[in-house]
C-alpha cells in the first residue's frame, strides 16, 4: 500500500497497489509535487495523484526487473535503478518511453541508491566488492565508474542512500555506519 499522512489532522489515506506483491520501495516527487514510487517486488513504477491518491501503474520491461530507488531530473524524467537486471532506466512521463542502459559491471551488479546531481545521474553497484559509484552523463548517455574506498576489514560501504549536498554528493554507507561526501572538479 501507499499512504498519505496529513500532519495537521493526523488523517491517513491508503491506496492498494494494482499488482499484488509489488512492494513499494523508493519514493520521489517531481517538479509539480507528484509522488513517484518504485516497486521492489514487481516490474513497475507507480505515479500517485497527490489529491485523489489514484495510482497509475507503469509496467517496466523484463520480468526480473525490480526497482529500488528513483531520481527525478529537473525536466521530470524518472530514472530508476533496476536491481534485478543490473540496469539504469529512464521513464519519460511525457511520451511513455522507457529506455534502459546496462550497468558497467553487468546484470549482477545490483544497483541500489541513485541521485541526480551536476547534470548527471549517480548510482552505486552494491554487489561489487569494493562497491562502485557510477556517473551517467545525461548529455552523452555514457557511464564512468569508480571504486568506493572501504574501511579496513570491510569490503565496501553498502551505499543505500544518496543526496546532493552543498558541495557534492552525500552517500550513506550502512556497513561502515558513515556518511561520505563525493566532490568533483569541473
Short mmCIF file of C-alpha atoms in Angstrom, two decimals:
data_model
loop_
_atom_site.label_atom_id
_atom_site.label_comp_id
_atom_site.label_asym_id
_atom_site.label_seq_id
_atom_site.Cartn_x
_atom_site.Cartn_y
_atom_site.Cartn_z
CA UNK A 1 0.00 0.00 0.00
CA UNK A 2 0.93 3.64 -0.38
CA UNK A 3 -0.13 6.07 2.31
CA UNK A 4 -0.58 9.80 2.74
CA UNK A 5 -0.49 11.43 6.17
CA UNK A 6 -1.99 14.84 6.84
CA UNK A 7 0.25 16.06 9.68
CA UNK A 8 -2.25 18.73 10.69
CA UNK A 9 -5.21 16.40 11.26
CA UNK A 10 -3.47 13.04 11.61
CA UNK A 11 -5.70 11.60 8.88
CA UNK A 12 -4.18 8.81 6.80
CA UNK A 13 -5.29 7.80 3.30
CA UNK A 14 -4.19 4.41 1.94
CA UNK A 15 -4.19 3.08 -1.61
CA UNK A 16 -3.58 -0.54 -2.60
CA UNK A 17 -1.15 -1.10 -5.46
CA UNK A 18 -2.65 -2.65 -8.61
CA UNK A 19 -0.16 -5.55 -8.70
CA UNK A 20 -0.14 -7.82 -5.66
CA UNK A 21 3.30 -8.17 -4.09
CA UNK A 22 4.77 -5.17 -5.94
CA UNK A 23 6.31 -3.89 -2.66
CA UNK A 24 6.56 -0.09 -2.91
CA UNK A 25 10.09 0.99 -2.06
CA UNK A 26 11.68 4.30 -3.10
CA UNK A 27 9.66 7.50 -3.47
CA UNK A 28 10.44 10.88 -5.06
CA UNK A 29 8.44 13.98 -6.00
CA UNK A 30 8.56 15.56 -9.45
CA UNK A 31 8.58 19.33 -10.03
CA UNK A 32 4.80 19.55 -9.57
CA UNK A 33 4.89 17.63 -6.27
CA UNK A 34 3.53 14.42 -7.81
CA UNK A 35 4.85 11.34 -5.96
CA UNK A 36 6.53 8.54 -7.95
CA UNK A 37 7.18 5.17 -6.30
CA UNK A 38 9.47 2.31 -7.30
CA UNK A 39 8.39 -1.33 -6.99
CA UNK A 40 10.88 -3.75 -5.46
CA UNK A 41 8.62 -6.79 -5.85
CA UNK A 42 7.45 -6.30 -9.43
CA UNK A 43 8.45 -4.65 -12.70
CA UNK A 44 6.63 -1.35 -12.23
CA UNK A 45 6.68 2.29 -11.27
CA UNK A 46 3.70 3.97 -9.63
CA UNK A 47 2.52 7.55 -10.19
CA UNK A 48 0.36 8.83 -7.33
CA UNK A 49 -2.26 11.52 -7.78
CA UNK A 50 -1.44 13.70 -4.76
CA UNK A 51 -5.05 14.88 -4.40
CA UNK A 52 -7.11 11.73 -5.01
CA UNK A 53 -4.50 9.03 -4.19
CA UNK A 54 -5.38 7.36 -7.52
CA UNK A 55 -2.48 5.13 -8.61
CA UNK A 56 -1.23 4.79 -12.17
CA UNK A 57 1.00 1.77 -12.74
CA UNK A 58 3.71 1.85 -15.41
CA UNK A 59 4.93 -1.62 -16.38
CA UNK A 60 8.68 -1.81 -16.97
CA UNK A 61 10.34 -4.27 -19.38
CA UNK A 62 11.70 -7.56 -18.06
CA UNK A 63 10.05 -9.99 -15.67
CA UNK A 64 13.19 -9.86 -13.46
CA UNK A 65 13.02 -6.05 -13.21
CA UNK A 66 12.88 -4.77 -9.63
CA UNK A 67 13.47 -1.13 -8.82
CA UNK A 68 14.93 0.17 -5.59
CA UNK A 69 15.27 3.91 -5.68
CA UNK A 70 14.38 6.81 -8.01
CA UNK A 71 15.91 10.08 -9.16
CA UNK A 72 13.93 12.75 -10.98
CA UNK A 73 15.69 15.31 -13.15
CA UNK A 74 14.62 18.98 -13.41
CA UNK A 75 12.79 18.14 -16.69
CA UNK A 76 10.80 15.45 -14.79
CA UNK A 77 12.44 12.38 -16.33
CA UNK A 78 12.06 9.49 -13.86
CA UNK A 79 15.29 7.48 -13.51
CA UNK A 80 15.40 4.19 -11.63
CA UNK A 81 17.93 1.52 -10.75
CA UNK A 82 16.88 -1.91 -11.99
CA UNK A 83 18.41 -4.12 -9.30
CA UNK A 84 17.04 -7.33 -10.77
CA UNK A 85 18.71 -6.90 -14.16
CA UNK A 86 21.70 -4.60 -13.50
CA UNK A 87 20.43 -1.63 -15.48
CA UNK A 88 19.78 2.07 -15.21
CA UNK A 89 16.35 3.01 -16.53
CA UNK A 90 14.55 6.16 -17.56
CA UNK A 91 10.80 6.64 -17.87
CA UNK A 92 9.62 9.67 -19.84
CA UNK A 93 6.19 10.68 -18.44
CA UNK A 94 5.56 12.98 -21.42
CA UNK A 95 5.53 10.20 -24.03
CA UNK A 96 5.65 6.94 -22.04
CA UNK A 97 9.01 5.88 -23.50
CA UNK A 98 11.21 3.61 -21.38
CA UNK A 99 14.96 3.39 -22.01
CA UNK A 100 17.43 1.18 -20.14
CA UNK A 101 21.22 1.02 -20.14
CA UNK A 102 23.42 -1.86 -18.96
CA UNK A 103 25.46 -1.13 -15.84
CA UNK A 104 29.26 -1.19 -16.21
CA UNK A 105 29.53 -4.31 -14.02
CA UNK A 106 26.70 -6.20 -15.72
CA UNK A 107 23.43 -7.82 -14.78
CA UNK A 108 24.52 -8.97 -11.32
CA UNK A 109 25.77 -5.52 -10.22
CA UNK A 110 22.65 -4.86 -8.09
CA UNK A 111 22.34 -1.06 -8.35
CA UNK A 112 20.69 0.38 -5.28
CA UNK A 113 20.99 4.11 -4.44
CA UNK A 114 20.52 6.82 -7.08
CA UNK A 115 20.55 10.61 -7.27
CA UNK A 116 20.56 13.45 -9.78
CA UNK A 117 23.50 15.85 -9.30
CA UNK A 118 25.68 18.04 -11.52
CA UNK A 119 23.68 17.29 -14.71
CA UNK A 120 24.23 13.56 -14.23
CA UNK A 121 22.64 10.52 -12.64
CA UNK A 122 24.76 8.90 -9.94
CA UNK A 123 24.18 5.37 -8.63
CA UNK A 124 26.07 2.56 -6.96
CA UNK A 125 26.61 -1.09 -7.83
CA UNK A 126 26.06 -2.70 -4.43
CA UNK A 127 27.07 -6.26 -5.39
CA UNK A 128 30.58 -5.19 -6.38
CA UNK A 129 33.47 -5.58 -3.91
CA UNK A 130 34.70 -2.98 -3.46
CA UNK A 131 31.46 -1.20 -4.25
CA UNK A 132 31.43 1.15 -7.24
CA UNK A 133 29.95 4.58 -7.80
CA UNK A 134 28.71 5.21 -11.33
CA UNK A 135 28.12 8.55 -13.07
CA UNK A 136 25.74 8.58 -16.06
CA UNK A 137 26.28 11.70 -18.16
CA UNK A 138 22.85 12.85 -19.36
CA UNK A 139 24.15 14.66 -22.44
CA UNK A 140 26.33 11.83 -23.81
CA UNK A 141 24.48 8.86 -22.21
CA UNK A 142 27.82 7.37 -21.17
CA UNK A 143 28.92 5.93 -17.81
CA UNK A 144 32.06 6.26 -15.70
CA UNK A 145 32.66 4.26 -12.52
CA UNK A 146 34.96 4.43 -9.51
CA UNK A 147 35.60 2.09 -6.61
CA UNK A 148 34.44 3.40 -3.24
CA UNK A 149 37.17 3.28 -0.59
CA UNK A 150 36.46 0.90 2.27
CA UNK A 151 37.44 0.71 5.91
CA UNK A 152 40.00 -1.91 6.84
CA UNK A 153 38.34 -5.33 7.05
CA UNK A 154 35.16 -4.14 5.30
CA UNK A 155 34.90 -4.79 1.57
CA UNK A 156 32.55 -1.93 0.84
CA UNK A 157 30.26 0.55 2.46
CA UNK A 158 26.95 -0.71 1.05
CA UNK A 159 25.53 2.60 -0.09
CA UNK A 160 21.77 2.75 0.48
CA UNK A 161 21.06 6.48 0.13
CA UNK A 162 22.47 9.46 -1.79
CA UNK A 163 21.57 13.15 -1.68
CA UNK A 164 23.06 16.23 -3.27
CA UNK A 165 24.74 18.35 -0.58
CA UNK A 166 26.14 21.87 -0.65
CA UNK A 167 29.50 20.81 -2.12
CA UNK A 168 28.87 17.40 -3.65
CA UNK A 169 27.10 14.10 -3.37
CA UNK A 170 26.44 12.80 0.17
CA UNK A 171 26.37 9.00 0.48
CA UNK A 172 25.31 6.86 3.45
CA UNK A 173 27.29 3.66 3.92
CA UNK A 174 25.34 1.25 6.11
CA UNK A 175 28.08 -1.37 6.57
CA UNK A 176 30.50 1.22 7.96
CA UNK A 177 27.85 3.50 9.52
CA UNK A 178 29.43 6.51 7.84
CA UNK A 179 28.50 9.44 5.66
CA UNK A 180 30.86 10.48 2.88
CA UNK A 181 30.91 13.44 0.55
CA UNK A 182 31.88 12.94 -3.07
CA UNK A 183 33.15 16.12 -4.76
CA UNK A 184 34.34 16.73 -8.28
CA UNK A 185 36.12 19.41 -10.20
CA UNK A 186 34.84 20.95 -13.43
#
